[in-house]
Short mmCIF file of C-alpha atoms in Angstrom, two decimals:
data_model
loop_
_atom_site.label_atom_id
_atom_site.label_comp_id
_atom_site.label_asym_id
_atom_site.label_seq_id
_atom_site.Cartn_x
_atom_site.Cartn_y
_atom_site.Cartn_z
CA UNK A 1 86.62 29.75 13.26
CA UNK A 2 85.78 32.95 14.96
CA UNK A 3 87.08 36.49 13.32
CA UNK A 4 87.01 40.27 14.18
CA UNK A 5 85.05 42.54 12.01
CA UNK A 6 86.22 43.95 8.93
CA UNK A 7 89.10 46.29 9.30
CA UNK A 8 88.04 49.88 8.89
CA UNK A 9 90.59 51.66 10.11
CA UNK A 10 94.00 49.86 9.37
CA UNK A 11 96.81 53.03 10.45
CA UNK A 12 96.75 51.37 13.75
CA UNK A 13 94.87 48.42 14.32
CA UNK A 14 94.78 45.25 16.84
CA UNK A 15 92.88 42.08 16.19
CA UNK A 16 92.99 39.25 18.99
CA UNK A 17 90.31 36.71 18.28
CA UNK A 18 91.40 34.66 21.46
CA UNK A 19 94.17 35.08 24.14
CA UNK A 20 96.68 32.53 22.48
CA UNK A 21 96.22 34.35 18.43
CA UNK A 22 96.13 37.48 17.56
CA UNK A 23 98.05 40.24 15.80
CA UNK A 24 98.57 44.04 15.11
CA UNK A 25 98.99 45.98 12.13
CA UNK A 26 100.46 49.86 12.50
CA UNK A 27 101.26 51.88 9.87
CA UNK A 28 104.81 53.52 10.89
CA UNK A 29 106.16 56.55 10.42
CA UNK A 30 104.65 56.49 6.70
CA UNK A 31 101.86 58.68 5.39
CA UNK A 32 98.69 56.55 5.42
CA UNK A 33 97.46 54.09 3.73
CA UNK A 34 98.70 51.56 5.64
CA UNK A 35 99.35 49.02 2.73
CA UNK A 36 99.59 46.20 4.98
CA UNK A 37 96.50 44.13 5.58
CA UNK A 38 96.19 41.67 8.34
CA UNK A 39 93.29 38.52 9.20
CA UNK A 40 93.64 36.13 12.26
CA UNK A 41 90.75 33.47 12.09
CA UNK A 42 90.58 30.74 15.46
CA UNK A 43 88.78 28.51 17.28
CA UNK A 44 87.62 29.48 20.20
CA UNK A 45 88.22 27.88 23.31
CA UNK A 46 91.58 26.39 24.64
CA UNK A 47 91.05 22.81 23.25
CA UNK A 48 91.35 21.17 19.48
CA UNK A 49 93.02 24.61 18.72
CA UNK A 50 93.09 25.65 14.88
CA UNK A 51 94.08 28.95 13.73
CA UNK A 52 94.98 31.25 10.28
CA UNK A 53 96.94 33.94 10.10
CA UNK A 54 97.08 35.60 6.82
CA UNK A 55 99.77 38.93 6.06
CA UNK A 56 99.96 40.67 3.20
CA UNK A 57 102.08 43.67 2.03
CA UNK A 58 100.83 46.32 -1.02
CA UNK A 59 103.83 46.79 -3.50
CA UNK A 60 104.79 50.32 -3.16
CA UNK A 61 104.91 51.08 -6.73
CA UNK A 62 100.59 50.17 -7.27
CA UNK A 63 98.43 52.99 -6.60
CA UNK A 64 95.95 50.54 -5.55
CA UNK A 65 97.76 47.74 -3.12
CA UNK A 66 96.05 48.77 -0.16
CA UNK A 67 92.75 47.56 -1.43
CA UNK A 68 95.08 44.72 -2.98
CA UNK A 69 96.09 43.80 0.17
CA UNK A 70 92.90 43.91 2.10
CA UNK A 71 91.22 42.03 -0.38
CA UNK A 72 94.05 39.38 -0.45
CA UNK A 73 93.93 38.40 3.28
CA UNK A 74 90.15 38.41 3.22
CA UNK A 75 89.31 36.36 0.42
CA UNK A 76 92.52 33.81 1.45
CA UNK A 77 91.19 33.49 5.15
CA UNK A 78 87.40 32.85 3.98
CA UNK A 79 88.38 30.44 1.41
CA UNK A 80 90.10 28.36 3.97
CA UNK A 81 88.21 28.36 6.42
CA UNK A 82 85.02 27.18 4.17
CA UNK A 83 87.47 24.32 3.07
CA UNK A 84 88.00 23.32 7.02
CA UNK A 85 84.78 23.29 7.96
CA UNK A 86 83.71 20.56 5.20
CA UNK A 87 82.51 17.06 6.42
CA UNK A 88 85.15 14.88 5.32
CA UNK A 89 87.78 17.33 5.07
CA UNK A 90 91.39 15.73 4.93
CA UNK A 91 93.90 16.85 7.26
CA UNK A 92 96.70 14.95 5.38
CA UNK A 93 99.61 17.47 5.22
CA UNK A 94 99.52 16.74 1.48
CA UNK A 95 96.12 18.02 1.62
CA UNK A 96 95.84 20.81 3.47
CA UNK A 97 98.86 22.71 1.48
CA UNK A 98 96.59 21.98 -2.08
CA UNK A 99 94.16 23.97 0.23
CA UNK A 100 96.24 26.84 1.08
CA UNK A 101 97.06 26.76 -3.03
CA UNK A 102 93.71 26.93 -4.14
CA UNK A 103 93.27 29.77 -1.29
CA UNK A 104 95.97 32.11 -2.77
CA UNK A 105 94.43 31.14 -6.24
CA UNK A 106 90.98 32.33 -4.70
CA UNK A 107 92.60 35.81 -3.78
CA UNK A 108 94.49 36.50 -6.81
CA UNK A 109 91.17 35.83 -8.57
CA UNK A 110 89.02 38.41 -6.23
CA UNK A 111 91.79 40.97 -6.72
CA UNK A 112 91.67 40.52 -10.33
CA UNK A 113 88.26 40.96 -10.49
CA UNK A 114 88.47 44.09 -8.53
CA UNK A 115 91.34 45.21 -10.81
CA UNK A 116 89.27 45.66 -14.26
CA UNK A 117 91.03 47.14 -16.76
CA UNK A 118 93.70 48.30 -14.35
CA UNK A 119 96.68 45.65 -14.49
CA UNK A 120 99.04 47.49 -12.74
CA UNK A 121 97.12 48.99 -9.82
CA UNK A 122 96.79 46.43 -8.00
CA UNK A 123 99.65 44.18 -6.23
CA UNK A 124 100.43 42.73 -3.16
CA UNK A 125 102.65 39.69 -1.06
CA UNK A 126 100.68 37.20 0.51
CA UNK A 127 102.06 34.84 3.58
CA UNK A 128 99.00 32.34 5.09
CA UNK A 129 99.92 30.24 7.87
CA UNK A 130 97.51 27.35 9.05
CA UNK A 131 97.63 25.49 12.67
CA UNK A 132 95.35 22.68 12.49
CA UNK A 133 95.54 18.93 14.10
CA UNK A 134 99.32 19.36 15.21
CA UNK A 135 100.74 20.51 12.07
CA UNK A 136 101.82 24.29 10.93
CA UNK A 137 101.80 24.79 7.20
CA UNK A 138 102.70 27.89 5.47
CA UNK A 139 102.41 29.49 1.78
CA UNK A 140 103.76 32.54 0.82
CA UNK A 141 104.40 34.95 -2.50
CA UNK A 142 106.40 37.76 -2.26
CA UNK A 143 108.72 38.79 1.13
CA UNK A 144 106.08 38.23 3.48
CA UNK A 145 107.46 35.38 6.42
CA UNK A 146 106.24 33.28 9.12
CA UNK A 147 108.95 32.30 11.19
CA UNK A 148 108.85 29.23 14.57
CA UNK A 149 109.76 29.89 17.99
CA UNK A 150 110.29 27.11 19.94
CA UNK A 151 110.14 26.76 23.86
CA UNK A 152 113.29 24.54 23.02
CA UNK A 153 114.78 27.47 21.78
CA UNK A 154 114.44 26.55 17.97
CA UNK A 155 113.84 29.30 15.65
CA UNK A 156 113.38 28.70 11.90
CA UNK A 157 112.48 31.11 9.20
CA UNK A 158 109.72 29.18 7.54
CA UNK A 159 108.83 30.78 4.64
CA UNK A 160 111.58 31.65 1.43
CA UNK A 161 111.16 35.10 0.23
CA UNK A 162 110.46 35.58 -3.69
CA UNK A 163 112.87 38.73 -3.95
CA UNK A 164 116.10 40.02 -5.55
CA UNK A 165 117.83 39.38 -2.11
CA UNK A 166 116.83 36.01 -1.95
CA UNK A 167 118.32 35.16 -5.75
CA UNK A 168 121.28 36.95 -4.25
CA UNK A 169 121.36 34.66 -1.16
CA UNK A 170 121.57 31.76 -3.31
CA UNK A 171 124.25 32.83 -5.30
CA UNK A 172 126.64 32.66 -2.36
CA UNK A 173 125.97 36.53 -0.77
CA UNK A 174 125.43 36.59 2.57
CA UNK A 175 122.31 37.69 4.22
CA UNK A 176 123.57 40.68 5.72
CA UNK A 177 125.05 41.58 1.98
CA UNK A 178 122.08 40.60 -0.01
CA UNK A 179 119.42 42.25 1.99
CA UNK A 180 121.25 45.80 2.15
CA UNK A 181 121.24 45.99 -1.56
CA UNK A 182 118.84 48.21 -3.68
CA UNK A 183 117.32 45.84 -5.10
CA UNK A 184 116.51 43.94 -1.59
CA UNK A 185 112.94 44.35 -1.26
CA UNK A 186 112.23 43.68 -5.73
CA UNK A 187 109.71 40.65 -5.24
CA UNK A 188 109.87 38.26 -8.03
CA UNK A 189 106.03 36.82 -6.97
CA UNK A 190 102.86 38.32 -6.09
CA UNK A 191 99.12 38.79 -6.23
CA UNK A 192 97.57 40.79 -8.82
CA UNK A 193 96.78 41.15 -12.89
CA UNK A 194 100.29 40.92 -13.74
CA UNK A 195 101.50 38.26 -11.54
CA UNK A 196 104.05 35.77 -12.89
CA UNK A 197 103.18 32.88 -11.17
CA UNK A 198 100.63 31.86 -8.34
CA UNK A 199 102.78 28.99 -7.43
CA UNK A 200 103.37 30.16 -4.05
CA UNK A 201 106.75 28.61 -1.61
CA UNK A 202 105.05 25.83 0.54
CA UNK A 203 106.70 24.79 4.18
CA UNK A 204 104.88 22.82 6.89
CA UNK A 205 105.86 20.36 9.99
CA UNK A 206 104.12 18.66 12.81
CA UNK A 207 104.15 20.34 15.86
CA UNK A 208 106.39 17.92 18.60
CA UNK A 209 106.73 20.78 20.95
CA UNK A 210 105.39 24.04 21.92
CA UNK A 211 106.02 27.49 20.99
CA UNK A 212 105.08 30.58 18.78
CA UNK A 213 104.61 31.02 15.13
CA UNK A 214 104.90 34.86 13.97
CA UNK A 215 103.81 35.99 10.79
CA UNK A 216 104.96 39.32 9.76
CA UNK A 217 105.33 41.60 6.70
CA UNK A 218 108.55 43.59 6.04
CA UNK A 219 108.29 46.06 8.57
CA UNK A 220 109.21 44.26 11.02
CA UNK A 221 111.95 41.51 9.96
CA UNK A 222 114.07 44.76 8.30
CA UNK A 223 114.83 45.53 11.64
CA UNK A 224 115.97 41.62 12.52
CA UNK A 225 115.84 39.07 10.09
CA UNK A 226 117.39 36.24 10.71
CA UNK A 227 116.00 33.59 13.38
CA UNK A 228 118.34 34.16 15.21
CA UNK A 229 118.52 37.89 15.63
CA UNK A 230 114.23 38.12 15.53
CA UNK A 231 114.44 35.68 18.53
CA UNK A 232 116.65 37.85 20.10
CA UNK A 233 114.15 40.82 20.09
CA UNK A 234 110.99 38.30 20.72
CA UNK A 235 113.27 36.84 24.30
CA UNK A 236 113.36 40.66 24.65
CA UNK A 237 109.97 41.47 24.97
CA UNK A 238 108.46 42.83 28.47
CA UNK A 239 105.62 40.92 28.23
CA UNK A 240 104.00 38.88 31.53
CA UNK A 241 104.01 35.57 31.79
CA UNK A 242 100.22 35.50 30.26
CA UNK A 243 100.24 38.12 27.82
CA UNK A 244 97.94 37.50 24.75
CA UNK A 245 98.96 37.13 21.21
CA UNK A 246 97.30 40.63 20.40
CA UNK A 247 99.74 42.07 23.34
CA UNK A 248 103.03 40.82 22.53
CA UNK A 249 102.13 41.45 18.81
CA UNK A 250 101.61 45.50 19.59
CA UNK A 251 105.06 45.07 21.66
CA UNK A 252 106.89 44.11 18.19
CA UNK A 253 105.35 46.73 16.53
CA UNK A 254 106.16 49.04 18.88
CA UNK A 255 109.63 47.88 19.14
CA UNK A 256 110.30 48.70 14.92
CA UNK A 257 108.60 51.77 15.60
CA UNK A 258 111.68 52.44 17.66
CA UNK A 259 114.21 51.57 15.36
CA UNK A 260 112.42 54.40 12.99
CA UNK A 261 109.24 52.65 11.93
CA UNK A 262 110.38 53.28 8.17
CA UNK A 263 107.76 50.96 6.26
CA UNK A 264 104.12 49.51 7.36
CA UNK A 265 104.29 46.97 10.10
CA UNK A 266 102.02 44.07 10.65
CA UNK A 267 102.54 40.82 12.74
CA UNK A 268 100.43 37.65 13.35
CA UNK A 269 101.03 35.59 16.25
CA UNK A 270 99.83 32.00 17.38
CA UNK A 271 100.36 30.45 20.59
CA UNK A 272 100.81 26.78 19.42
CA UNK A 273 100.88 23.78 22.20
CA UNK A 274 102.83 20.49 21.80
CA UNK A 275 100.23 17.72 21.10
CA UNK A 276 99.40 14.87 23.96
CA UNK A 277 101.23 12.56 21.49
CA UNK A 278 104.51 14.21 20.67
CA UNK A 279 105.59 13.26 16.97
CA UNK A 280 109.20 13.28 15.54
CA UNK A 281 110.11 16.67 14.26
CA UNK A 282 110.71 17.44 10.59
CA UNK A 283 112.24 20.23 9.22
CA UNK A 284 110.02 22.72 6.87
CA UNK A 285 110.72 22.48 3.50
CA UNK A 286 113.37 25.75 2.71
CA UNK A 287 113.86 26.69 6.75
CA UNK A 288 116.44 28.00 8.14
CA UNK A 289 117.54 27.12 11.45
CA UNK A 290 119.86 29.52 13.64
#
């Protein structure tokens, strides 16, 4: 899989490794560091397409969770893709989400490593999202989400968020409710020293038509988070008709920027085509579907 450089300089920054993935990472209206980190890995060329995206979010509170971060998406994206490329390599669904396990495994350790002595300095989400042989599957810690836009006008919310809100939400509170409370955005998983657990959500399906799967951190689904409502804003979008990933990706950004931009913003997007043998759909594993 081909990738962009190293990021460098992260306030403000576009990666589009081909026309049909891509993504954007801004920092808002925030004082830098951006404490968002963002990696999207693809084949190139328009045939056999495979792709990662990989999001991650620094928690707030760590002095440190922009390295975090960085080092999180990184580490995840390299360990995968050196998994892929294997002779032999099973694409069983079963298979490829023990992969995207022992890649958030790989991450935590390189961020540990880089933490020392310093157990709290150092904490971030992670969301990784594979497309590979007609199936999509997902792990995540933390609030990061990948959500599916069909061109059949599905829209799912893929991942389940590890957070306060999401407890909340399956008490009985309603989204709206749950996710306007101070204690929305307290994540009950992520990457770092102290983590709780590295057992990270898992969702996955096989592709049986085409459309978009967007990966984002917080920044931008606090402005519209359900399916339905981030749909709305993605229909919404003046992009042409051949836009790249990279493109519509900056257009999101720039569209939470306009609602006031108030946390780090990063999106992931890949273009994902319906196979020459459509298979029966199947719903992800904790989706929502508006």
């Amino acid at each position: 899989m081909t990738n962009e450089s190293p990021a460098t300089d992260r306030d403000n920054l576009r990666r589009g490794p081909t026309a049909w993935a891509g993504g954007a990472t801004h920092v808002g209206t925030k004082a830098p560091p951006n404490q968002d980190a963002l990696v999207v890995a693809a084949t190139p060329g328009e045939s056999h397409r495979s792709a990662i995206v990989a999001v991650s979010d620094g928690v707030s509170t760590s002095p440190h969770s922009d390295v975090a971060s960085q080092i999180a998406v990184d580490v995840a994206t390299d360990h995968l893709t050196s998994v892929l490329t294997k002779p032999h390599h099973s694409d069983e669904p079963s298979a490829l989400a023990d992969d995207l396990k022992a890649a958030v495994v790989a991450a935590n350790d390189a961020i540990v490593a880089a933490a020392g002595d310093d157990v709290h300095g150092y904490a971030c989400t992670l969301v990784l999202a594979l497309v590979h042989r007609g199936l999509v599957v997902v792990a995540n810690l933390g609030d990061s989400r990948a959500y599916w836009f069909g061109d059949d006008a599905t829209n799912m919310l893929l991942t389940t968020d590890d957070s306060m809100a999401q407890l909340s939400i399956e008490l009985g509170t309603s989204r709206e409710v749950a996710e306007a409370g101070r204690q929305a955005h307290a994540i009950t998983k992520w990457l770092g020293p102290n983590a709780p657990s590295l057992e990270p959500q898992l969702a996955g399906f096989k592709v049986a038509g085409s459309g978009w799967l967007l990966v984002c951190s917080d920044g931008l689904w606090n402005y519209a988070s359900a399916p339905a409502e981030l749909r709305a804003v993605w229909d919404s979008l003046p992009a042409a008709p051949d836009a790249t990933a990279e493109t519509l990706a900056g257009q999101l950004i720039d569209w939470a920027n306009a609602r006031g931009g108030r946390d780090n913003i990063t999106v992931g997007l890949v273009r994902v085509e319906e196979p020459d043998t459509p298979a029966p759909e199947q719903s992800p594993a904790g989706s929502t579907q508006s």
